[in-house]
Amino acid sequence: MKRRNFLRKVGIAGVGLPLVSSNLSFSLPDEKMIPAQIPVSITTWNFHEAGKKSGELLAEGKSALEAVQQGVMIEEANLDNTTVGNGGAPDREGEVTLDACIMAPDGNCGSVAYLKNIEHPVAVARKVMEETPHVMLVGEGAYNFAIQNGFKPKNLLTENSEKEWKKWLEEKDYMPIINIENHDTIGMLAIDKTGDVAGACTTSGLAYKMQGRVGDSPIIGSGLFLDNEIGGAVATGMGEEILKNVSSFLVVELMRQGKTPQEACKIAIERIVEKNPEYKGFQVALLALNKQGEVGSYCIHPGFSYVVNSNGENKNIQSDSFL
Ligand code: ASP
């Protein structure tokens, strides 16, 4: 998705009814929930290749942790995606800074933020999780740790992203267009053949953010949370609002209290809406999967969709929305 348009406008596209299939549950409030076939993965937006990759790995019997990592790495390497990994839009100083996290079924997690010049922040986050006593490394420390662990430095600012940033410098009245420009964070959750749940989330964050800005995506509980007994949730959209409400944690706790993934996402979005009267000016979308493989999603503006991969098939589902 390109950030070439600089209109101060809210673009709302893709309003649609959720699709329903016989072996997948989309947790519609009135509908009987039918568990998805396990293994299953769910992915924010329309990242079909990432969904497919995770599905293939799960079918081979790989762990949910491996599937989500390898799945989201597809988008980190995708130069056409300007809000994840290599080719991501820079901050207002022209630097690409990446945020990512990963969470394992045993509750262990790893995270990196404000990481420069490393194409696969989620792989570094996994190393933080597995090879350090810490959960989160940021900035120079995260970069040095990546280099020590064999990651190769790379310039992540593509010609296209640089050109768009220079345009922004001239115009400076840029506001991200909802669902068009502000929507490429990839969050993924999976359940593997053994029934274990894992998740990952990775982004270059908001385009032309202030230098040093970190969003929700690398923050365990905000951009991603899971509990292997219950299920997991991921978030995309305006990170500041997700951070203020610790939305992914909230969704998992609501599922713990017996809510379906759909109900939990809806309540968590309503919480954001209640707290911020400006809610029409930004998008937030939440996506959740419970231990039984039931899926649910809710967002503020219509236009958010997600990919469910199950039984060797990708389905792109339109989320229900508040507006
Ligand atoms: N949540 C991301 C952030 O605020 C952006 C997005 O998902 O569009 O950094």
mmCIF file of C-alpha atoms and ligand atoms in Angstrom:
data_model
loop_
_atom_site.group_PDB
_atom_site.id
_atom_site.type_symbol
_atom_site.label_atom_id
_atom_site.label_comp_id
_atom_site.label_asym_id
_atom_site.label_seq_id
_atom_site.Cartn_x
_atom_site.Cartn_y
_atom_site.Cartn_z
ATOM 1 C CA MET A 1 0.000 0.000 0.000
ATOM 2 C CA LYS A 2 1.482 3.330 -1.005
ATOM 3 C CA ARG A 3 1.322 6.567 0.953
ATOM 4 C CA ARG A 4 1.218 8.690 -2.144
ATOM 5 C CA ASN A 5 -1.955 10.550 -1.425
ATOM 6 C CA PHE A 6 -1.802 13.438 0.977
ATOM 7 C CA LEU A 7 -5.428 14.392 1.209
ATOM 8 C CA ARG A 8 -6.828 15.319 4.573
ATOM 9 C CA LYS A 9 -9.691 12.984 4.203
ATOM 10 C CA VAL A 10 -11.139 9.897 5.761
ATOM 11 C CA GLY A 11 -11.272 7.187 3.130
ATOM 12 C CA ILE A 12 -13.694 4.432 3.948
ATOM 13 C CA ALA A 13 -13.787 1.526 1.594
ATOM 14 C CA GLY A 14 -14.680 -2.074 1.429
ATOM 15 C CA VAL A 15 -17.885 -2.185 3.444
ATOM 16 C CA GLY A 16 -19.073 -5.743 3.261
ATOM 17 C CA LEU A 17 -20.878 -8.525 4.986
ATOM 18 C CA PRO A 18 -18.836 -11.151 6.775
ATOM 19 C CA LEU A 19 -18.464 -14.357 4.832
ATOM 20 C CA VAL A 20 -19.598 -17.553 6.431
ATOM 21 C CA SER A 21 -18.328 -21.033 5.732
ATOM 22 C CA SER A 22 -19.192 -24.390 7.152
ATOM 23 C CA ASN A 23 -16.007 -25.056 9.057
ATOM 24 C CA LEU A 24 -15.046 -21.578 10.227
ATOM 25 C CA SER A 25 -16.664 -19.472 12.862
ATOM 26 C CA PHE A 26 -16.714 -15.719 12.465
ATOM 27 C CA SER A 27 -18.386 -15.279 15.808
ATOM 28 C CA LEU A 28 -21.290 -13.200 14.612
ATOM 29 C CA PRO A 29 -23.387 -12.317 17.615
ATOM 30 C CA ASP A 30 -26.477 -14.197 16.469
ATOM 31 C CA GLU A 31 -24.724 -17.094 14.947
ATOM 32 C CA LYS A 32 -23.939 -20.460 16.440
ATOM 33 C CA MET A 33 -20.208 -20.652 16.803
ATOM 34 C CA ILE A 34 -18.593 -23.479 14.941
ATOM 35 C CA PRO A 35 -14.931 -23.997 15.783
ATOM 36 C CA ALA A 36 -12.486 -23.458 12.975
ATOM 37 C CA GLN A 37 -10.571 -26.453 11.854
ATOM 38 C CA ILE A 38 -7.324 -26.587 13.820
ATOM 39 C CA PRO A 39 -4.556 -25.807 12.887
ATOM 40 C CA VAL A 40 -5.567 -22.288 11.982
ATOM 41 C CA SER A 41 -3.939 -18.887 11.551
ATOM 42 C CA ILE A 42 -5.501 -15.444 11.398
ATOM 43 C CA THR A 43 -3.808 -12.367 9.989
ATOM 44 C CA THR A 44 -4.715 -8.691 9.946
ATOM 45 C CA TRP A 45 -5.686 -7.068 6.632
ATOM 46 C CA ASN A 46 -5.294 -8.821 3.315
ATOM 47 C CA PHE A 47 -1.902 -10.418 3.727
ATOM 48 C CA HIS A 48 -2.673 -13.580 1.807
ATOM 49 C CA GLU A 49 0.916 -14.651 1.266
ATOM 50 C CA ALA A 50 1.657 -14.408 4.971
ATOM 51 C CA GLY A 51 -1.495 -16.381 5.801
ATOM 52 C CA LYS A 52 -0.594 -19.002 3.230
ATOM 53 C CA LYS A 53 2.942 -19.369 4.547
ATOM 54 C CA SER A 54 1.754 -19.840 8.129
ATOM 55 C CA GLY A 55 -0.876 -22.347 6.965
ATOM 56 C CA GLU A 56 1.691 -24.410 5.092
ATOM 57 C CA LEU A 57 3.973 -24.548 8.111
ATOM 58 C CA LEU A 58 1.116 -25.503 10.424
ATOM 59 C CA ALA A 59 0.040 -28.252 8.007
ATOM 60 C CA GLU A 60 3.593 -29.629 8.074
ATOM 61 C CA GLY A 61 3.276 -29.884 11.843
ATOM 62 C CA LYS A 62 5.441 -26.850 12.660
ATOM 63 C CA SER A 63 4.729 -24.969 15.864
ATOM 64 C CA ALA A 64 2.382 -21.993 16.040
ATOM 65 C CA LEU A 65 5.393 -19.911 17.094
ATOM 66 C CA GLU A 66 7.345 -20.827 13.964
ATOM 67 C CA ALA A 67 4.279 -20.306 11.768
ATOM 68 C CA VAL A 68 3.551 -16.782 13.002
ATOM 69 C CA GLN A 69 7.182 -15.723 12.790
ATOM 70 C CA GLN A 70 7.723 -17.035 9.262
ATOM 71 C CA GLY A 71 4.319 -15.735 8.207
ATOM 72 C CA VAL A 72 4.868 -12.127 9.254
ATOM 73 C CA MET A 73 8.432 -12.174 7.887
ATOM 74 C CA ILE A 74 6.900 -12.353 4.387
ATOM 75 C CA GLU A 75 5.527 -8.837 4.864
ATOM 76 C CA GLU A 76 8.682 -7.547 6.548
ATOM 77 C CA ALA A 77 10.546 -8.405 3.343
ATOM 78 C CA ASN A 78 7.822 -7.057 1.020
ATOM 79 C CA LEU A 79 9.077 -3.763 -0.451
ATOM 80 C CA ASP A 80 5.602 -2.816 -1.667
ATOM 81 C CA ASN A 81 4.298 -2.765 1.868
ATOM 82 C CA THR A 82 5.146 0.684 3.229
ATOM 83 C CA THR A 83 4.140 0.074 6.841
ATOM 84 C CA VAL A 84 6.042 -3.082 7.696
ATOM 85 C CA GLY A 85 9.765 -3.869 7.631
ATOM 86 C CA ASN A 86 11.902 -3.144 4.583
ATOM 87 C CA GLY A 87 10.373 -0.333 2.493
ATOM 88 C CA GLY A 88 8.400 0.994 5.475
ATOM 89 C CA ALA A 89 7.633 4.717 5.514
ATOM 90 C CA PRO A 90 10.185 6.656 7.585
ATOM 91 C CA ASP A 91 9.702 8.982 10.550
ATOM 92 C CA ARG A 92 9.740 12.731 9.963
ATOM 93 C CA GLU A 93 13.553 12.757 10.008
ATOM 94 C CA GLY A 94 13.583 10.263 7.133
ATOM 95 C CA GLU A 95 14.589 7.227 9.187
ATOM 96 C CA VAL A 96 12.810 3.869 9.013
ATOM 97 C CA THR A 97 12.345 2.594 12.571
ATOM 98 C CA LEU A 98 10.669 -0.728 13.214
ATOM 99 C CA ASP A 99 8.660 -2.212 16.100
ATOM 100 C CA ALA A 100 7.805 -5.903 16.563
ATOM 101 C CA CYS A 101 6.968 -8.522 19.151
ATOM 102 C CA ILE A 102 6.324 -12.229 19.430
ATOM 103 C CA MET A 103 4.639 -14.330 22.119
ATOM 104 C CA ALA A 104 4.933 -18.066 22.781
ATOM 105 C CA PRO A 105 2.390 -20.511 24.232
ATOM 106 C CA ASP A 106 4.287 -20.671 27.537
ATOM 107 C CA GLY A 107 3.704 -16.937 28.027
ATOM 108 C CA ASN A 108 7.269 -15.993 27.189
ATOM 109 C CA CYS A 109 7.618 -13.028 24.888
ATOM 110 C CA GLY A 110 10.153 -10.830 23.141
ATOM 111 C CA SER A 111 10.009 -7.387 21.653
ATOM 112 C CA VAL A 112 12.061 -4.738 19.861
ATOM 113 C CA ALA A 113 11.248 -1.080 19.287
ATOM 114 C CA TYR A 114 12.838 1.802 17.411
ATOM 115 C CA LEU A 115 15.048 -0.673 15.587
ATOM 116 C CA LYS A 116 16.853 0.675 12.506
ATOM 117 C CA ASN A 117 18.491 -1.052 9.538
ATOM 118 C CA ILE A 118 17.366 -4.596 10.321
ATOM 119 C CA GLU A 119 14.895 -6.145 7.906
ATOM 120 C CA HIS A 120 13.330 -8.701 10.256
ATOM 121 C CA PRO A 121 12.571 -7.160 13.651
ATOM 122 C CA VAL A 122 10.292 -10.077 14.570
ATOM 123 C CA ALA A 123 13.245 -12.478 14.281
ATOM 124 C CA VAL A 124 15.248 -10.206 16.592
ATOM 125 C CA ALA A 125 12.284 -10.130 19.004
ATOM 126 C CA ARG A 126 12.323 -13.924 19.054
ATOM 127 C CA LYS A 127 16.032 -13.904 19.902
ATOM 128 C CA VAL A 128 15.357 -11.428 22.709
ATOM 129 C CA MET A 129 12.717 -13.840 24.003
ATOM 130 C CA GLU A 130 14.848 -16.957 23.727
ATOM 131 C CA GLU A 131 18.342 -15.734 24.414
ATOM 132 C CA THR A 132 18.145 -12.918 26.905
ATOM 133 C CA PRO A 133 16.641 -12.583 30.377
ATOM 134 C CA HIS A 134 14.674 -9.576 29.052
ATOM 135 C CA VAL A 135 11.451 -8.986 27.148
ATOM 136 C CA MET A 136 12.213 -5.786 25.269
ATOM 137 C CA LEU A 137 15.237 -4.128 23.667
ATOM 138 C CA VAL A 138 15.061 -0.747 21.965
ATOM 139 C CA GLY A 139 17.081 1.466 19.643
ATOM 140 C CA GLU A 140 20.828 1.095 19.610
ATOM 141 C CA GLY A 141 20.787 -1.757 22.128
ATOM 142 C CA ALA A 142 18.358 -3.734 19.968
ATOM 143 C CA TYR A 143 20.463 -3.025 16.887
ATOM 144 C CA ASN A 144 23.729 -4.069 18.573
ATOM 145 C CA PHE A 145 22.067 -7.235 19.859
ATOM 146 C CA ALA A 146 20.838 -8.040 16.336
ATOM 147 C CA ILE A 147 24.307 -7.558 14.834
ATOM 148 C CA GLN A 148 25.872 -9.718 17.561
ATOM 149 C CA ASN A 149 23.381 -12.410 16.626
ATOM 150 C CA GLY A 150 24.282 -12.437 12.963
ATOM 151 C CA PHE A 151 21.657 -10.104 11.469
ATOM 152 C CA LYS A 152 23.028 -8.051 8.573
ATOM 153 C CA PRO A 153 22.522 -4.274 8.459
ATOM 154 C CA LYS A 154 20.492 -3.029 5.526
ATOM 155 C CA ASN A 155 19.213 0.329 4.311
ATOM 156 C CA LEU A 156 15.434 0.007 4.628
ATOM 157 C CA LEU A 157 14.511 3.336 3.028
ATOM 158 C CA THR A 158 13.434 2.586 -0.515
ATOM 159 C CA GLU A 159 13.459 5.167 -3.293
ATOM 160 C CA ASN A 160 9.690 5.262 -3.245
ATOM 161 C CA SER A 161 9.417 5.804 0.523
ATOM 162 C CA GLU A 162 12.071 8.507 0.353
ATOM 163 C CA LYS A 163 10.235 10.282 -2.450
ATOM 164 C CA GLU A 164 6.961 10.239 -0.488
ATOM 165 C CA TRP A 165 8.671 11.501 2.644
ATOM 166 C CA LYS A 166 10.193 14.417 0.697
ATOM 167 C CA LYS A 167 6.745 15.266 -0.610
ATOM 168 C CA TRP A 168 5.464 15.222 2.951
ATOM 169 C CA LEU A 169 8.241 17.611 3.998
ATOM 170 C CA GLU A 170 6.960 20.083 1.425
ATOM 171 C CA GLU A 171 3.293 19.729 2.278
ATOM 172 C CA LYS A 172 3.386 18.916 6.006
ATOM 173 C CA ASP A 173 -0.376 18.747 6.366
ATOM 174 C CA TYR A 174 -0.337 15.025 6.062
ATOM 175 C CA MET A 175 -2.958 12.971 7.868
ATOM 176 C CA PRO A 176 -3.029 9.225 7.271
ATOM 177 C CA ILE A 177 -6.042 8.082 5.305
ATOM 178 C CA ILE A 178 -7.989 5.569 7.319
ATOM 179 C CA ASN A 179 -7.877 2.033 5.918
ATOM 180 C CA ILE A 180 -5.789 3.247 3.016
ATOM 181 C CA GLU A 181 -2.490 4.280 4.496
ATOM 182 C CA ASN A 182 -2.648 3.483 8.133
ATOM 183 C CA HIS A 183 -3.339 -0.144 7.907
ATOM 184 C CA ASP A 184 -0.461 -2.374 7.155
ATOM 185 C CA THR A 185 0.673 -3.562 10.556
ATOM 186 C CA ILE A 186 0.685 -7.304 10.362
ATOM 187 C CA GLY A 187 -0.555 -9.094 13.438
ATOM 188 C CA MET A 188 -0.901 -12.856 13.307
ATOM 189 C CA LEU A 189 -2.208 -15.526 15.681
ATOM 190 C CA ALA A 190 -2.071 -19.280 15.149
ATOM 191 C CA ILE A 191 -3.060 -22.547 16.769
ATOM 192 C CA ASP A 192 -0.921 -25.516 15.817
ATOM 193 C CA LYS A 193 -1.750 -29.234 15.636
ATOM 194 C CA THR A 194 -0.981 -29.656 19.325
ATOM 195 C CA GLY A 195 -3.480 -26.912 20.199
ATOM 196 C CA ASP A 196 -0.857 -24.354 21.237
ATOM 197 C CA VAL A 197 -1.441 -20.664 20.556
ATOM 198 C CA ALA A 198 1.265 -18.167 19.491
ATOM 199 C CA GLY A 199 1.268 -14.656 18.022
ATOM 200 C CA ALA A 200 3.433 -12.005 16.356
ATOM 201 C CA CYS A 201 3.060 -8.371 15.390
ATOM 202 C CA THR A 202 5.386 -6.176 13.281
ATOM 203 C CA THR A 203 5.241 -2.656 11.813
ATOM 204 C CA SER A 204 7.095 0.465 10.781
ATOM 205 C CA GLY A 205 4.375 2.362 12.649
ATOM 206 C CA LEU A 206 2.728 5.582 11.601
ATOM 207 C CA ALA A 207 4.321 7.318 8.629
ATOM 208 C CA TYR A 208 6.213 10.500 9.491
ATOM 209 C CA LYS A 209 5.847 9.896 13.206
ATOM 210 C CA MET A 210 7.959 11.987 15.569
ATOM 211 C CA GLN A 211 11.468 10.705 15.989
ATOM 212 C CA GLY A 212 11.494 8.149 18.803
ATOM 213 C CA ARG A 213 7.752 7.433 18.609
ATOM 214 C CA VAL A 214 6.818 3.860 19.465
ATOM 215 C CA GLY A 215 3.279 2.589 18.928
ATOM 216 C CA ASP A 216 1.282 -0.306 20.306
ATOM 217 C CA SER A 217 2.711 -3.008 18.068
ATOM 218 C CA PRO A 218 5.792 -4.018 20.118
ATOM 219 C CA ILE A 219 4.006 -3.608 23.454
ATOM 220 C CA ILE A 220 2.867 -6.909 24.919
ATOM 221 C CA GLY A 221 -0.763 -6.423 25.989
ATOM 222 C CA SER A 222 -1.435 -3.615 23.510
ATOM 223 C CA GLY A 223 -0.459 -4.772 19.992
ATOM 224 C CA LEU A 224 -0.494 -8.459 20.952
ATOM 225 C CA PHE A 225 -1.437 -10.642 23.877
ATOM 226 C CA LEU A 226 -2.242 -14.283 24.375
ATOM 227 C CA ASP A 227 -2.822 -16.836 27.052
ATOM 228 C CA ASN A 228 -2.485 -20.433 25.923
ATOM 229 C CA GLU A 229 -5.469 -21.428 28.079
ATOM 230 C CA ILE A 230 -7.740 -18.828 26.517
ATOM 231 C CA GLY A 231 -6.550 -17.557 23.119
ATOM 232 C CA GLY A 232 -5.033 -14.380 21.745
ATOM 233 C CA ALA A 233 -5.654 -10.957 20.251
ATOM 234 C CA VAL A 234 -3.815 -8.544 17.944
ATOM 235 C CA ALA A 235 -4.413 -4.898 17.119
ATOM 236 C CA THR A 236 -3.856 -2.536 14.220
ATOM 237 C CA GLY A 237 -4.649 1.119 13.661
ATOM 238 C CA MET A 238 -3.942 4.214 15.745
ATOM 239 C CA GLY A 239 -1.375 2.873 18.199
ATOM 240 C CA GLU A 240 -1.817 5.665 20.742
ATOM 241 C CA GLU A 241 -5.456 4.683 21.314
ATOM 242 C CA ILE A 242 -4.594 0.990 21.574
ATOM 243 C CA LEU A 243 -1.857 1.787 24.095
ATOM 244 C CA LYS A 244 -4.185 3.902 26.237
ATOM 245 C CA ASN A 245 -6.620 1.008 26.507
ATOM 246 C CA VAL A 246 -4.236 -2.001 26.536
ATOM 247 C CA SER A 247 -6.650 -3.450 24.034
ATOM 248 C CA SER A 248 -5.218 -6.895 23.227
ATOM 249 C CA PHE A 249 -4.932 -7.768 26.911
ATOM 250 C CA LEU A 250 -8.486 -6.569 27.437
ATOM 251 C CA VAL A 251 -9.795 -8.807 24.634
ATOM 252 C CA VAL A 252 -8.092 -11.887 26.110
ATOM 253 C CA GLU A 253 -9.401 -11.100 29.598
ATOM 254 C CA LEU A 254 -12.927 -10.679 28.212
ATOM 255 C CA MET A 255 -12.635 -14.075 26.512
ATOM 256 C CA ARG A 256 -11.477 -15.480 29.852
ATOM 257 C CA GLN A 257 -14.723 -14.199 31.321
ATOM 258 C CA GLY A 258 -16.666 -16.160 28.712
ATOM 259 C CA LYS A 259 -17.083 -13.657 25.880
ATOM 260 C CA THR A 260 -16.728 -14.913 22.321
ATOM 261 C CA PRO A 261 -13.802 -13.448 20.346
ATOM 262 C CA GLN A 262 -16.313 -11.271 18.469
ATOM 263 C CA GLU A 263 -17.990 -9.968 21.632
ATOM 264 C CA ALA A 264 -14.623 -9.345 23.283
ATOM 265 C CA CYS A 265 -13.327 -7.311 20.306
ATOM 266 C CA LYS A 266 -16.562 -5.324 20.178
ATOM 267 C CA ILE A 267 -16.457 -4.411 23.880
ATOM 268 C CA ALA A 268 -12.781 -3.412 23.616
ATOM 269 C CA ILE A 269 -13.479 -1.176 20.582
ATOM 270 C CA GLU A 270 -16.468 0.384 22.377
ATOM 271 C CA ARG A 271 -14.151 1.186 25.282
ATOM 272 C CA ILE A 272 -11.886 3.172 22.923
ATOM 273 C CA VAL A 273 -14.859 4.944 21.359
ATOM 274 C CA GLU A 274 -16.349 5.865 24.755
ATOM 275 C CA LYS A 275 -13.082 7.352 25.942
ATOM 276 C CA ASN A 276 -12.240 9.433 22.881
ATOM 277 C CA PRO A 277 -14.866 11.684 21.277
ATOM 278 C CA GLU A 278 -12.541 12.082 18.278
ATOM 279 C CA TYR A 279 -12.957 8.423 17.350
ATOM 280 C CA LYS A 280 -14.293 9.202 13.881
ATOM 281 C CA GLY A 281 -10.857 10.521 12.970
ATOM 282 C CA PHE A 282 -8.945 7.287 13.385
ATOM 283 C CA GLN A 283 -9.218 3.579 12.832
ATOM 284 C CA VAL A 284 -8.563 0.814 15.354
ATOM 285 C CA ALA A 285 -9.198 -2.841 14.558
ATOM 286 C CA LEU A 286 -8.958 -5.822 16.903
ATOM 287 C CA LEU A 287 -8.750 -9.460 15.867
ATOM 288 C CA ALA A 288 -9.008 -12.448 18.201
ATOM 289 C CA LEU A 289 -8.837 -16.226 18.235
ATOM 290 C CA ASN A 290 -9.870 -18.415 21.145
ATOM 291 C CA LYS A 291 -8.476 -21.773 22.168
ATOM 292 C CA GLN A 292 -11.267 -23.579 20.287
ATOM 293 C CA GLY A 293 -10.264 -21.869 17.039
ATOM 294 C CA GLU A 294 -13.195 -19.449 17.011
ATOM 295 C CA VAL A 295 -12.410 -16.130 15.370
ATOM 296 C CA GLY A 296 -13.794 -12.647 15.916
ATOM 297 C CA SER A 297 -13.012 -9.082 14.952
ATOM 298 C CA TYR A 298 -14.328 -5.557 15.397
ATOM 299 C CA CYS A 299 -13.156 -2.120 14.281
ATOM 300 C CA ILE A 300 -14.240 1.518 14.378
ATOM 301 C CA HIS A 301 -14.551 2.282 10.654
ATOM 302 C CA PRO A 302 -15.736 -0.237 8.076
ATOM 303 C CA GLY A 303 -12.979 -1.463 5.817
ATOM 304 C CA PHE A 304 -10.858 -3.679 8.054
ATOM 305 C CA SER A 305 -10.531 -7.250 6.858
ATOM 306 C CA TYR A 306 -8.501 -10.251 7.918
ATOM 307 C CA VAL A 307 -7.290 -13.561 6.505
ATOM 308 C CA VAL A 308 -8.215 -16.887 8.074
ATOM 309 C CA ASN A 309 -6.074 -19.798 6.930
ATOM 310 C CA SER A 310 -7.480 -23.187 7.736
ATOM 311 C CA ASN A 311 -7.618 -26.500 5.945
ATOM 312 C CA GLY A 312 -5.234 -25.319 3.208
ATOM 313 C CA GLU A 313 -7.398 -22.331 2.316
ATOM 314 C CA ASN A 314 -7.221 -18.551 2.821
ATOM 315 C CA LYS A 315 -10.429 -16.617 3.394
ATOM 316 C CA ASN A 316 -10.513 -12.832 3.543
ATOM 317 C CA ILE A 317 -13.250 -11.739 5.934
ATOM 318 C CA GLN A 318 -14.674 -8.244 6.354
ATOM 319 C CA SER A 319 -14.859 -7.208 9.984
ATOM 320 C CA ASP A 320 -17.944 -5.778 11.649
ATOM 321 C CA SER A 321 -17.511 -2.151 12.659
ATOM 322 C CA PHE A 322 -18.819 0.454 15.107
ATOM 323 C CA LEU A 323 -19.587 3.021 12.393
HETATM 324 N N1 ASP B 1 -0.639 0.237 15.196
HETATM 325 C C1 ASP B 1 0.441 0.756 14.388
HETATM 326 C C2 ASP B 1 1.131 1.857 15.149
HETATM 327 O O1 ASP B 1 0.464 2.681 15.742
HETATM 328 C C3 ASP B 1 0.011 1.270 13.053
HETATM 329 C C4 ASP B 1 -1.019 0.476 12.294
HETATM 330 O O2 ASP B 1 -1.398 -0.617 12.659
HETATM 331 O O3 ASP B 1 -1.489 0.972 11.280
HETATM 332 O O4 ASP B 1 2.328 1.950 15.079
#
